[in-house]
Amino acid sequence: MAKKLFIKSYGCQMNVYDAARMADVLAPMGYENVDAPDDADLVILNTCHIREKAAEKIYSELGRLRGLRAERMMAGGRAVTIAVGGCVAQAEGDEIIRRAPQVDLVFGPQTYHRLPDMLRGLGAGGARVETDFPVEAKFDHLPPAAAQGPSAFLTVQEGCDKFCAFCVVPYTRGAEFSRPLVAVTAEARLLVEGGAREITLLGQNVNAWHGAEGGLAALLDALAGIDGLERLRYTTSHPRDMDDALIRAHGENPKLMPCLHLPVQSGSDEILARMNRGHTADDYRRIVDRLRRVRPDIALSSDFIVGHPGETEADFEATLALVAETGFAQAYSFKYSPRPGTPAAEMDAQLPEAVKAERLARLQAALGASQLAFNRAFVGRDVKVLLDRRARHPAQLGGRSPHMQAVHVSCGGAERAASLFGRVATVHIAAAHGNSLAGRIAAAAEATGPLRQASA
Ligand code: 5AD
Ligand code: SF4
């Protein structure tokens, strides 16, 4: 009988990718994914440690799982194994079991290829905490990737050596590592055979990828040669690694989508220095100018932290000025959250919560206005949308524009919607909101390569 696996992922897209690979690793043991923990045999919380809120969520979820286990025992139901993976697991290790004794297994982001062994070991008194960075490379031990649907993620780079003062990633994901070009292209081909039209290359510092000469631009070139693959994206990038070839690729690679997530964090040179970012606000402006020269319509997105230790009102205003000047199509912004073990957590001039909240509200108002203005410019235009999401209404589908906007699409009938799923279609945009566009099918675009039914 198939065993039921429920994985809940928090945090970044790499965790989403890791969850898919965990399922690949567990499939030979007879595990099949289910959408709810209720009757699962194995529950994995794939956790995020980036901010305190994300980490604390895990303990409330573990409380609910303890309740679930108790209910099942009372009802004489099947046992449930509870595992905590991801970045909280890496950072807190056996502290998790101390705080939540219902947890059977704790494993870090670099050890999940060993999940079958860990699970078999549990009954036999094996280790309950596996957070070493093993000498063998995880990627060499993972089975081939299963299909992910029309839009797929592919990790090409992992870890970080940049040590931004606020950030836990170098400690939870380890040193920077690039997967070799042949491994990446082989996995990309598998994903395309499984129905992927779009691949997003993932890495904590994806543009630092150095798996072949020519860097990420060369990898994007190689991937653009895959028939049936229509769109390429990559995330997340660091301004310091935005090299000439990669900037040029935005003007030259026909499959590379016109958008870039390039976190700047702050518009103040003082704060950027305190953050150990290794670039100034003007360095960032120059990169944006060069990108816009080769690709004038590029949609820029960014991450911001407000209330980093030492941030004055003037520093914060420099961030607002950068936002007003640059015009972001999309952005994430956060209150600074002190993370144990990072240099910024030890800095003086930590700011009161109220100041952080007030600055966040002002920044988000500015970013929201910038985003809405970007979206409004699309009303009345035709855009190509990869229809990769089913909607509640059977005559509708959801998808992404080249610029990464979410688009709600009326397909003019359930049958038409079913036939368009997984394809790129031309959509006439009728309305724009802060976070999405809405429109109707103008004409179904020819899909390149053979169309395979994606099992999403
Ligand atoms: N506090 C708040 N935000 C943070 N980020 C990373 N570390 C912290 C922290 N300690 C944000 C950064 C990063 C994004 C993934 O999360 O903006 O780019
Ligand atoms: Fe969260 Fe960073 Fe880990 Fe992703 S890599 S799960 S964002 S802590």
PDB file of C-alpha atoms in Angstrom, residues 123-415:
ATOM      1  CA  GLY A 123      13.078   2.431  14.370  1.00  0.00           C
ATOM      2  CA  ALA A 124      16.571   1.026  14.833  1.00  0.00           C
ATOM      3  CA  GLY A 125      17.720   3.790  17.134  1.00  0.00           C
ATOM      4  CA  GLY A 126      19.430   5.785  14.357  1.00  0.00           C
ATOM      5  CA  ALA A 127      20.271   9.476  14.656  1.00  0.00           C
ATOM      6  CA  ARG A 128      17.350  11.819  14.991  1.00  0.00           C
ATOM      7  CA  VAL A 129      19.320  14.896  14.003  1.00  0.00           C
ATOM      8  CA  GLU A 130      21.222  15.039  10.694  1.00  0.00           C
ATOM      9  CA  THR A 131      22.537  18.530  10.124  1.00  0.00           C
ATOM     10  CA  ASP A 132      26.132  17.941   9.035  1.00  0.00           C
ATOM     11  CA  PHE A 133      27.199  19.306   5.707  1.00  0.00           C
ATOM     12  CA  PRO A 134      28.075  15.883   4.306  1.00  0.00           C
ATOM     13  CA  VAL A 135      31.225  15.407   2.263  1.00  0.00           C
ATOM     14  CA  GLU A 136      29.303  13.818  -0.590  1.00  0.00           C
ATOM     15  CA  ALA A 137      27.398  16.272  -2.730  1.00  0.00           C
ATOM     16  CA  LYS A 138      23.633  16.034  -2.346  1.00  0.00           C
ATOM     17  CA  PHE A 139      23.008  16.568  -6.050  1.00  0.00           C
ATOM     18  CA  ASP A 140      25.129  13.541  -6.997  1.00  0.00           C
ATOM     19  CA  HIS A 141      22.862  11.339  -4.921  1.00  0.00           C
ATOM     20  CA  LEU A 142      19.436  12.566  -5.964  1.00  0.00           C
ATOM     21  CA  PRO A 143      17.347  10.502  -8.383  1.00  0.00           C
ATOM     22  CA  PRO A 144      16.287  12.080 -11.715  1.00  0.00           C
ATOM     23  CA  ALA A 145      13.832  14.949 -11.237  1.00  0.00           C
ATOM     24  CA  ALA A 146      10.148  14.213 -11.766  1.00  0.00           C
ATOM     25  CA  ALA A 147       7.907  16.525 -13.809  1.00  0.00           C
ATOM     26  CA  GLN A 148       6.823  19.728 -12.079  1.00  0.00           C
ATOM     27  CA  GLY A 149       4.295  21.081 -14.607  1.00  0.00           C
ATOM     28  CA  PRO A 150       4.464  23.959 -17.119  1.00  0.00           C
ATOM     29  CA  SER A 151       6.635  26.171 -14.935  1.00  0.00           C
ATOM     30  CA  ALA A 152       9.477  24.426 -13.147  1.00  0.00           C
ATOM     31  CA  PHE A 153      12.251  25.315 -10.714  1.00  0.00           C
ATOM     32  CA  LEU A 154      15.802  24.059 -11.064  1.00  0.00           C
ATOM     33  CA  THR A 155      18.479  24.695  -8.441  1.00  0.00           C
ATOM     34  CA  VAL A 156      21.802  25.474 -10.121  1.00  0.00           C
ATOM     35  CA  GLN A 157      23.651  27.149  -7.264  1.00  0.00           C
ATOM     36  CA  GLU A 158      23.332  26.915  -3.553  1.00  0.00           C
ATOM     37  CA  GLY A 159      24.821  28.571  -0.526  1.00  0.00           C
ATOM     38  CA  CYS A 160      26.505  31.899  -0.001  1.00  0.00           C
ATOM     39  CA  ASP A 161      29.961  33.244   0.890  1.00  0.00           C
ATOM     40  CA  LYS A 162      29.001  36.903   0.983  1.00  0.00           C
ATOM     41  CA  PHE A 163      28.025  37.164   4.632  1.00  0.00           C
ATOM     42  CA  CYS A 164      25.673  40.127   4.586  1.00  0.00           C
ATOM     43  CA  ALA A 165      25.614  41.195   8.218  1.00  0.00           C
ATOM     44  CA  PHE A 166      21.886  40.524   8.691  1.00  0.00           C
ATOM     45  CA  CYS A 167      21.615  37.162   6.974  1.00  0.00           C
ATOM     46  CA  VAL A 168      21.503  33.554   8.194  1.00  0.00           C
ATOM     47  CA  VAL A 169      21.841  31.940   4.774  1.00  0.00           C
ATOM     48  CA  PRO A 170      25.626  31.385   4.851  1.00  0.00           C
ATOM     49  CA  TYR A 171      25.083  29.447   8.077  1.00  0.00           C
ATOM     50  CA  THR A 172      22.014  27.451   7.047  1.00  0.00           C
ATOM     51  CA  ARG A 173      22.809  26.665   3.412  1.00  0.00           C
ATOM     52  CA  GLY A 174      26.591  26.571   3.689  1.00  0.00           C
ATOM     53  CA  ALA A 175      29.330  27.656   1.295  1.00  0.00           C
ATOM     54  CA  GLU A 176      28.664  28.600  -2.278  1.00  0.00           C
ATOM     55  CA  PHE A 177      28.396  25.691  -4.688  1.00  0.00           C
ATOM     56  CA  SER A 178      27.606  25.560  -8.420  1.00  0.00           C
ATOM     57  CA  ARG A 179      26.200  22.495 -10.133  1.00  0.00           C
ATOM     58  CA  PRO A 180      28.060  21.549 -13.326  1.00  0.00           C
ATOM     59  CA  LEU A 181      26.599  22.579 -16.680  1.00  0.00           C
ATOM     60  CA  VAL A 182      25.979  19.012 -17.855  1.00  0.00           C
ATOM     61  CA  ALA A 183      23.997  18.152 -14.732  1.00  0.00           C
ATOM     62  CA  VAL A 184      21.879  21.281 -15.092  1.00  0.00           C
ATOM     63  CA  THR A 185      21.154  20.809 -18.796  1.00  0.00           C
ATOM     64  CA  ALA A 186      20.272  17.128 -18.233  1.00  0.00           C
ATOM     65  CA  GLU A 187      17.803  18.053 -15.495  1.00  0.00           C
ATOM     66  CA  ALA A 188      16.360  20.843 -17.651  1.00  0.00           C
ATOM     67  CA  ARG A 189      15.746  18.369 -20.503  1.00  0.00           C
ATOM     68  CA  LEU A 190      13.928  16.032 -18.122  1.00  0.00           C
ATOM     69  CA  LEU A 191      11.739  18.879 -16.895  1.00  0.00           C
ATOM     70  CA  VAL A 192      10.901  19.893 -20.467  1.00  0.00           C
ATOM     71  CA  GLU A 193      10.076  16.287 -21.374  1.00  0.00           C
ATOM     72  CA  GLY A 194       7.760  16.348 -18.372  1.00  0.00           C
ATOM     73  CA  GLY A 195       5.877  19.362 -19.730  1.00  0.00           C
ATOM     74  CA  ALA A 196       7.867  22.385 -18.525  1.00  0.00           C
ATOM     75  CA  ARG A 197       7.691  25.404 -20.838  1.00  0.00           C
ATOM     76  CA  GLU A 198       9.444  27.702 -18.419  1.00  0.00           C
ATOM     77  CA  ILE A 199      12.360  27.047 -16.113  1.00  0.00           C
ATOM     78  CA  THR A 200      13.429  29.323 -13.289  1.00  0.00           C
ATOM     79  CA  LEU A 201      17.027  28.743 -12.277  1.00  0.00           C
ATOM     80  CA  LEU A 202      17.422  29.007  -8.540  1.00  0.00           C
ATOM     81  CA  GLY A 203      20.291  29.909  -6.273  1.00  0.00           C
ATOM     82  CA  GLN A 204      20.829  32.028  -3.188  1.00  0.00           C
ATOM     83  CA  ASN A 205      23.392  33.807  -5.394  1.00  0.00           C
ATOM     84  CA  VAL A 206      22.336  32.436  -8.736  1.00  0.00           C
ATOM     85  CA  ASN A 207      24.310  34.950 -10.768  1.00  0.00           C
ATOM     86  CA  ALA A 208      27.498  33.820  -9.028  1.00  0.00           C
ATOM     87  CA  TRP A 209      27.058  30.461 -10.803  1.00  0.00           C
ATOM     88  CA  HIS A 210      30.457  29.324 -12.049  1.00  0.00           C
ATOM     89  CA  GLY A 211      29.788  25.768 -13.237  1.00  0.00           C
ATOM     90  CA  ALA A 212      31.307  26.558 -16.642  1.00  0.00           C
ATOM     91  CA  GLU A 213      33.336  29.243 -18.352  1.00  0.00           C
ATOM     92  CA  GLY A 214      31.194  32.269 -19.149  1.00  0.00           C
ATOM     93  CA  GLY A 215      29.176  32.026 -15.955  1.00  0.00           C
ATOM     94  CA  LEU A 216      25.403  32.208 -15.811  1.00  0.00           C
ATOM     95  CA  ALA A 217      25.140  33.891 -19.231  1.00  0.00           C
ATOM     96  CA  ALA A 218      26.763  30.810 -20.789  1.00  0.00           C
ATOM     97  CA  LEU A 219      24.432  28.481 -18.903  1.00  0.00           C
ATOM     98  CA  LEU A 220      21.404  30.481 -20.065  1.00  0.00           C
ATOM     99  CA  ASP A 221      22.719  30.221 -23.625  1.00  0.00           C
ATOM    100  CA  ALA A 222      23.057  26.459 -23.357  1.00  0.00           C
ATOM    101  CA  LEU A 223      19.559  26.112 -21.927  1.00  0.00           C
ATOM    102  CA  ALA A 224      18.061  28.362 -24.613  1.00  0.00           C
ATOM    103  CA  GLY A 225      19.056  25.624 -27.076  1.00  0.00           C
ATOM    104  CA  ILE A 226      16.573  23.137 -25.618  1.00  0.00           C
ATOM    105  CA  ASP A 227      13.620  22.609 -27.953  1.00  0.00           C
ATOM    106  CA  GLY A 228      10.248  22.998 -26.294  1.00  0.00           C
ATOM    107  CA  LEU A 229      11.600  25.247 -23.564  1.00  0.00           C
ATOM    108  CA  GLU A 230      10.184  28.706 -24.156  1.00  0.00           C
ATOM    109  CA  ARG A 231      11.095  30.777 -21.155  1.00  0.00           C
ATOM    110  CA  LEU A 232      14.040  31.190 -18.818  1.00  0.00           C
ATOM    111  CA  ARG A 233      14.262  33.098 -15.566  1.00  0.00           C
ATOM    112  CA  TYR A 234      16.733  33.143 -12.706  1.00  0.00           C
ATOM    113  CA  THR A 235      16.602  34.218  -9.081  1.00  0.00           C
ATOM    114  CA  THR A 236      18.008  35.508  -6.682  1.00  0.00           C
ATOM    115  CA  SER A 237      20.889  37.675  -7.796  1.00  0.00           C
ATOM    116  CA  HIS A 238      23.459  39.838  -6.032  1.00  0.00           C
ATOM    117  CA  PRO A 239      24.439  43.201  -7.562  1.00  0.00           C
ATOM    118  CA  ARG A 240      28.136  42.348  -7.183  1.00  0.00           C
ATOM    119  CA  ASP A 241      27.790  39.385  -9.549  1.00  0.00           C
ATOM    120  CA  MET A 242      25.882  41.210 -12.306  1.00  0.00           C
ATOM    121  CA  ASP A 243      28.687  40.846 -14.869  1.00  0.00           C
ATOM    122  CA  ASP A 244      28.858  42.269 -18.412  1.00  0.00           C
ATOM    123  CA  ALA A 245      27.978  38.985 -20.096  1.00  0.00           C
ATOM    124  CA  LEU A 246      24.868  38.534 -17.968  1.00  0.00           C
ATOM    125  CA  ILE A 247      23.705  42.091 -18.610  1.00  0.00           C
ATOM    126  CA  ARG A 248      24.247  41.517 -22.336  1.00  0.00           C
ATOM    127  CA  ALA A 249      22.265  38.277 -22.136  1.00  0.00           C
ATOM    128  CA  HIS A 250      19.182  40.332 -21.250  1.00  0.00           C
ATOM    129  CA  GLY A 251      19.435  41.949 -24.671  1.00  0.00           C
ATOM    130  CA  GLU A 252      20.517  38.858 -26.600  1.00  0.00           C
ATOM    131  CA  ASN A 253      19.085  35.626 -25.200  1.00  0.00           C
ATOM    132  CA  PRO A 254      15.694  35.252 -26.894  1.00  0.00           C
ATOM    133  CA  LYS A 255      14.264  32.987 -24.186  1.00  0.00           C
ATOM    134  CA  LEU A 256      15.366  35.048 -21.210  1.00  0.00           C
ATOM    135  CA  MET A 257      12.309  36.862 -19.844  1.00  0.00           C
ATOM    136  CA  PRO A 258      12.455  40.653 -19.398  1.00  0.00           C
ATOM    137  CA  CYS A 259      12.592  40.739 -15.650  1.00  0.00           C
ATOM    138  CA  LEU A 260      15.185  40.588 -12.940  1.00  0.00           C
ATOM    139  CA  HIS A 261      14.991  40.196  -9.193  1.00  0.00           C
ATOM    140  CA  LEU A 262      17.965  42.164  -7.911  1.00  0.00           C
ATOM    141  CA  PRO A 263      17.822  42.885  -4.180  1.00  0.00           C
ATOM    142  CA  VAL A 264      19.313  46.221  -3.117  1.00  0.00           C
ATOM    143  CA  GLN A 265      18.197  46.121   0.564  1.00  0.00           C
ATOM    144  CA  SER A 266      18.830  49.843   1.172  1.00  0.00           C
ATOM    145  CA  GLY A 267      19.438  53.086  -0.713  1.00  0.00           C
ATOM    146  CA  SER A 268      21.904  54.434   1.866  1.00  0.00           C
ATOM    147  CA  ASP A 269      25.645  53.890   1.408  1.00  0.00           C
ATOM    148  CA  GLU A 270      26.152  53.992   5.187  1.00  0.00           C
ATOM    149  CA  ILE A 271      23.681  51.178   5.706  1.00  0.00           C
ATOM    150  CA  LEU A 272      24.900  49.197   2.707  1.00  0.00           C
ATOM    151  CA  ALA A 273      28.376  49.331   4.272  1.00  0.00           C
ATOM    152  CA  ARG A 274      27.034  48.223   7.656  1.00  0.00           C
ATOM    153  CA  MET A 275      25.213  45.426   5.873  1.00  0.00           C
ATOM    154  CA  ASN A 276      28.519  44.358   4.273  1.00  0.00           C
ATOM    155  CA  ARG A 277      26.868  44.387   0.861  1.00  0.00           C
ATOM    156  CA  GLY A 278      30.014  45.350  -1.019  1.00  0.00           C
ATOM    157  CA  HIS A 279      28.300  47.878  -3.296  1.00  0.00           C
ATOM    158  CA  THR A 280      26.926  51.414  -3.116  1.00  0.00           C
ATOM    159  CA  ALA A 281      23.548  52.782  -4.139  1.00  0.00           C
ATOM    160  CA  ASP A 282      25.179  54.325  -7.230  1.00  0.00           C
ATOM    161  CA  ASP A 283      26.671  50.953  -8.201  1.00  0.00           C
ATOM    162  CA  TYR A 284      23.115  49.648  -8.182  1.00  0.00           C
ATOM    163  CA  ARG A 285      21.858  52.597 -10.253  1.00  0.00           C
ATOM    164  CA  ARG A 286      24.575  51.981 -12.837  1.00  0.00           C
ATOM    165  CA  ILE A 287      23.591  48.314 -13.167  1.00  0.00           C
ATOM    166  CA  VAL A 288      19.959  49.317 -13.667  1.00  0.00           C
ATOM    167  CA  ASP A 289      20.952  51.855 -16.335  1.00  0.00           C
ATOM    168  CA  ARG A 290      22.991  49.283 -18.233  1.00  0.00           C
ATOM    169  CA  LEU A 291      20.191  46.717 -18.054  1.00  0.00           C
ATOM    170  CA  ARG A 292      17.694  49.237 -19.379  1.00  0.00           C
ATOM    171  CA  ARG A 293      20.014  50.149 -22.214  1.00  0.00           C
ATOM    172  CA  VAL A 294      20.023  46.550 -23.483  1.00  0.00           C
ATOM    173  CA  ARG A 295      16.407  45.787 -22.498  1.00  0.00           C
ATOM    174  CA  PRO A 296      14.357  48.982 -22.071  1.00  0.00           C
ATOM    175  CA  ASP A 297      11.204  47.188 -20.892  1.00  0.00           C
ATOM    176  CA  ILE A 298      12.930  45.098 -18.208  1.00  0.00           C
ATOM    177  CA  ALA A 299      10.826  44.717 -15.050  1.00  0.00           C
ATOM    178  CA  LEU A 300      12.953  45.169 -11.970  1.00  0.00           C
ATOM    179  CA  SER A 301      12.147  43.701  -8.648  1.00  0.00           C
ATOM    180  CA  SER A 302      13.980  43.933  -5.360  1.00  0.00           C
ATOM    181  CA  ASP A 303      14.166  43.139  -1.662  1.00  0.00           C
ATOM    182  CA  PHE A 304      14.381  45.831   1.019  1.00  0.00           C
ATOM    183  CA  ILE A 305      15.112  45.771   4.713  1.00  0.00           C
ATOM    184  CA  VAL A 306      13.978  48.717   6.831  1.00  0.00           C
ATOM    185  CA  GLY A 307      15.238  49.418  10.312  1.00  0.00           C
ATOM    186  CA  HIS A 308      18.626  47.726   9.989  1.00  0.00           C
ATOM    187  CA  PRO A 309      20.791  48.616  13.018  1.00  0.00           C
ATOM    188  CA  GLY A 310      22.027  52.182  12.657  1.00  0.00           C
ATOM    189  CA  GLU A 311      19.445  53.276  10.055  1.00  0.00           C
ATOM    190  CA  THR A 312      18.621  56.970  10.499  1.00  0.00           C
ATOM    191  CA  GLU A 313      15.645  58.813   9.044  1.00  0.00           C
ATOM    192  CA  ALA A 314      18.022  60.228   6.408  1.00  0.00           C
ATOM    193  CA  ASP A 315      19.236  56.710   5.506  1.00  0.00           C
ATOM    194  CA  PHE A 316      15.662  55.577   5.133  1.00  0.00           C
ATOM    195  CA  GLU A 317      14.845  58.565   2.924  1.00  0.00           C
ATOM    196  CA  ALA A 318      17.725  57.554   0.669  1.00  0.00           C
ATOM    197  CA  THR A 319      15.934  54.231   0.210  1.00  0.00           C
ATOM    198  CA  LEU A 320      12.698  56.035  -0.672  1.00  0.00           C
ATOM    199  CA  ALA A 321      14.606  58.185  -3.155  1.00  0.00           C
ATOM    200  CA  LEU A 322      16.095  55.105  -4.829  1.00  0.00           C
ATOM    201  CA  VAL A 323      12.632  53.560  -5.106  1.00  0.00           C
ATOM    202  CA  ALA A 324      11.117  56.709  -6.633  1.00  0.00           C
ATOM    203  CA  GLU A 325      13.951  57.000  -9.126  1.00  0.00           C
ATOM    204  CA  THR A 326      14.194  53.360 -10.168  1.00  0.00           C
ATOM    205  CA  GLY A 327      10.558  52.356 -10.488  1.00  0.00           C
ATOM    206  CA  PHE A 328      10.151  48.755  -9.366  1.00  0.00           C
ATOM    207  CA  ALA A 329       7.648  46.421 -10.986  1.00  0.00           C
ATOM    208  CA  GLN A 330       7.590  44.273  -7.878  1.00  0.00           C
ATOM    209  CA  ALA A 331       9.287  44.141  -4.489  1.00  0.00           C
ATOM    210  CA  TYR A 332       9.459  42.470  -1.117  1.00  0.00           C
ATOM    211  CA  SER A 333      10.122  44.578   1.951  1.00  0.00           C
ATOM    212  CA  PHE A 334      10.777  43.522   5.502  1.00  0.00           C
ATOM    213  CA  LYS A 335      11.394  44.910   8.947  1.00  0.00           C
ATOM    214  CA  TYR A 336      14.884  44.016  10.070  1.00  0.00           C
ATOM    215  CA  SER A 337      14.736  40.900  12.232  1.00  0.00           C
ATOM    216  CA  PRO A 338      17.797  40.088  14.364  1.00  0.00           C
ATOM    217  CA  ARG A 339      18.986  36.553  13.662  1.00  0.00           C
ATOM    218  CA  PRO A 340      21.028  34.626  16.219  1.00  0.00           C
ATOM    219  CA  GLY A 341      24.686  34.283  15.261  1.00  0.00           C
ATOM    220  CA  THR A 342      24.733  37.071  12.638  1.00  0.00           C
ATOM    221  CA  PRO A 343      26.926  40.198  13.053  1.00  0.00           C
ATOM    222  CA  ALA A 344      24.039  42.665  12.727  1.00  0.00           C
ATOM    223  CA  ALA A 345      22.252  41.095  15.699  1.00  0.00           C
ATOM    224  CA  GLU A 346      25.240  42.207  17.839  1.00  0.00           C
ATOM    225  CA  MET A 347      25.425  45.781  16.481  1.00  0.00           C
ATOM    226  CA  ASP A 348      24.439  48.722  18.617  1.00  0.00           C
ATOM    227  CA  ALA A 349      21.758  51.135  17.489  1.00  0.00           C
ATOM    228  CA  GLN A 350      19.069  48.454  17.143  1.00  0.00           C
ATOM    229  CA  LEU A 351      15.857  50.306  16.279  1.00  0.00           C
ATOM    230  CA  PRO A 352      12.570  50.191  18.163  1.00  0.00           C
ATOM    231  CA  GLU A 353       9.817  48.079  16.611  1.00  0.00           C
ATOM    232  CA  ALA A 354       7.577  51.143  16.184  1.00  0.00           C
ATOM    233  CA  VAL A 355      10.170  52.910  14.017  1.00  0.00           C
ATOM    234  CA  LYS A 356      10.603  49.812  11.863  1.00  0.00           C
ATOM    235  CA  ALA A 357       6.839  49.463  11.450  1.00  0.00           C
ATOM    236  CA  GLU A 358       6.385  53.099  10.516  1.00  0.00           C
ATOM    237  CA  ARG A 359       9.178  52.986   7.916  1.00  0.00           C
ATOM    238  CA  LEU A 360       7.893  49.718   6.491  1.00  0.00           C
ATOM    239  CA  ALA A 361       4.436  51.247   5.980  1.00  0.00           C
ATOM    240  CA  ARG A 362       5.925  54.252   4.151  1.00  0.00           C
ATOM    241  CA  LEU A 363       8.147  52.070   1.991  1.00  0.00           C
ATOM    242  CA  GLN A 364       5.324  49.706   1.127  1.00  0.00           C
ATOM    243  CA  ALA A 365       3.096  52.613   0.115  1.00  0.00           C
ATOM    244  CA  ALA A 366       5.824  53.821  -2.254  1.00  0.00           C
ATOM    245  CA  LEU A 367       6.479  50.330  -3.647  1.00  0.00           C
ATOM    246  CA  GLY A 368       2.755  49.658  -4.048  1.00  0.00           C
ATOM    247  CA  ALA A 369       2.312  52.855  -6.067  1.00  0.00           C
ATOM    248  CA  SER A 370       5.308  51.972  -8.226  1.00  0.00           C
ATOM    249  CA  GLN A 371       3.963  48.486  -8.854  1.00  0.00           C
ATOM    250  CA  LEU A 372       0.457  49.701  -9.705  1.00  0.00           C
ATOM    251  CA  ALA A 373       1.852  52.245 -12.160  1.00  0.00           C
ATOM    252  CA  PHE A 374       3.878  49.483 -13.819  1.00  0.00           C
ATOM    253  CA  ASN A 375       0.830  47.219 -14.128  1.00  0.00           C
ATOM    254  CA  ARG A 376      -1.514  49.955 -15.356  1.00  0.00           C
ATOM    255  CA  ALA A 377       0.676  50.570 -18.374  1.00  0.00           C
ATOM    256  CA  PHE A 378      -0.382  47.107 -19.641  1.00  0.00           C
ATOM    257  CA  VAL A 379      -4.128  47.779 -19.858  1.00  0.00           C
ATOM    258  CA  GLY A 380      -5.253  47.542 -23.482  1.00  0.00           C
ATOM    259  CA  ARG A 381      -2.120  45.624 -24.536  1.00  0.00           C
ATOM    260  CA  ASP A 382      -1.686  42.015 -25.658  1.00  0.00           C
ATOM    261  CA  VAL A 383       0.750  39.987 -23.574  1.00  0.00           C
ATOM    262  CA  LYS A 384       1.966  36.398 -23.840  1.00  0.00           C
ATOM    263  CA  VAL A 385       0.944  34.438 -20.785  1.00  0.00           C
ATOM    264  CA  LEU A 386       2.126  30.974 -19.795  1.00  0.00           C
ATOM    265  CA  LEU A 387      -1.098  29.420 -18.499  1.00  0.00           C
ATOM    266  CA  ASP A 388       0.199  27.268 -15.684  1.00  0.00           C
ATOM    267  CA  ARG A 389      -2.524  27.551 -13.045  1.00  0.00           C
ATOM    268  CA  ARG A 390      -6.063  26.242 -12.901  1.00  0.00           C
ATOM    269  CA  ALA A 391      -8.627  28.600 -11.411  1.00  0.00           C
ATOM    270  CA  ARG A 392     -11.709  27.970  -9.307  1.00  0.00           C
ATOM    271  CA  HIS A 393     -13.857  28.726 -12.349  1.00  0.00           C
ATOM    272  CA  PRO A 394     -13.292  26.053 -15.046  1.00  0.00           C
ATOM    273  CA  ALA A 395     -13.400  28.633 -17.862  1.00  0.00           C
ATOM    274  CA  GLN A 396     -10.504  30.560 -16.313  1.00  0.00           C
ATOM    275  CA  LEU A 397      -6.794  29.965 -15.978  1.00  0.00           C
ATOM    276  CA  GLY A 398      -3.974  31.767 -14.241  1.00  0.00           C
ATOM    277  CA  GLY A 399      -0.523  32.440 -15.527  1.00  0.00           C
ATOM    278  CA  ARG A 400       2.465  34.732 -15.724  1.00  0.00           C
ATOM    279  CA  SER A 401       3.325  37.458 -18.197  1.00  0.00           C
ATOM    280  CA  PRO A 402       6.893  37.781 -19.497  1.00  0.00           C
ATOM    281  CA  HIS A 403       7.356  40.497 -16.859  1.00  0.00           C
ATOM    282  CA  MET A 404       6.295  38.056 -14.147  1.00  0.00           C
ATOM    283  CA  GLN A 405       2.909  39.656 -13.474  1.00  0.00           C
ATOM    284  CA  ALA A 406       0.218  37.253 -12.300  1.00  0.00           C
ATOM    285  CA  VAL A 407      -2.565  37.251 -14.935  1.00  0.00           C
ATOM    286  CA  HIS A 408      -6.143  36.012 -14.462  1.00  0.00           C
ATOM    287  CA  VAL A 409      -7.401  34.859 -17.831  1.00  0.00           C
ATOM    288  CA  SER A 410     -10.955  34.238 -19.101  1.00  0.00           C
ATOM    289  CA  CYS A 411     -10.680  31.525 -21.719  1.00  0.00           C
ATOM    290  CA  GLY A 412     -14.238  31.654 -23.070  1.00  0.00           C
ATOM    291  CA  GLY A 413     -15.278  28.172 -21.951  1.00  0.00           C
ATOM    292  CA  ALA A 414     -14.108  25.267 -19.841  1.00  0.00           C
ATOM    293  CA  GLU A 415     -13.100  23.168 -22.842  1.00  0.00           C
TER     294      GLU A 415
END
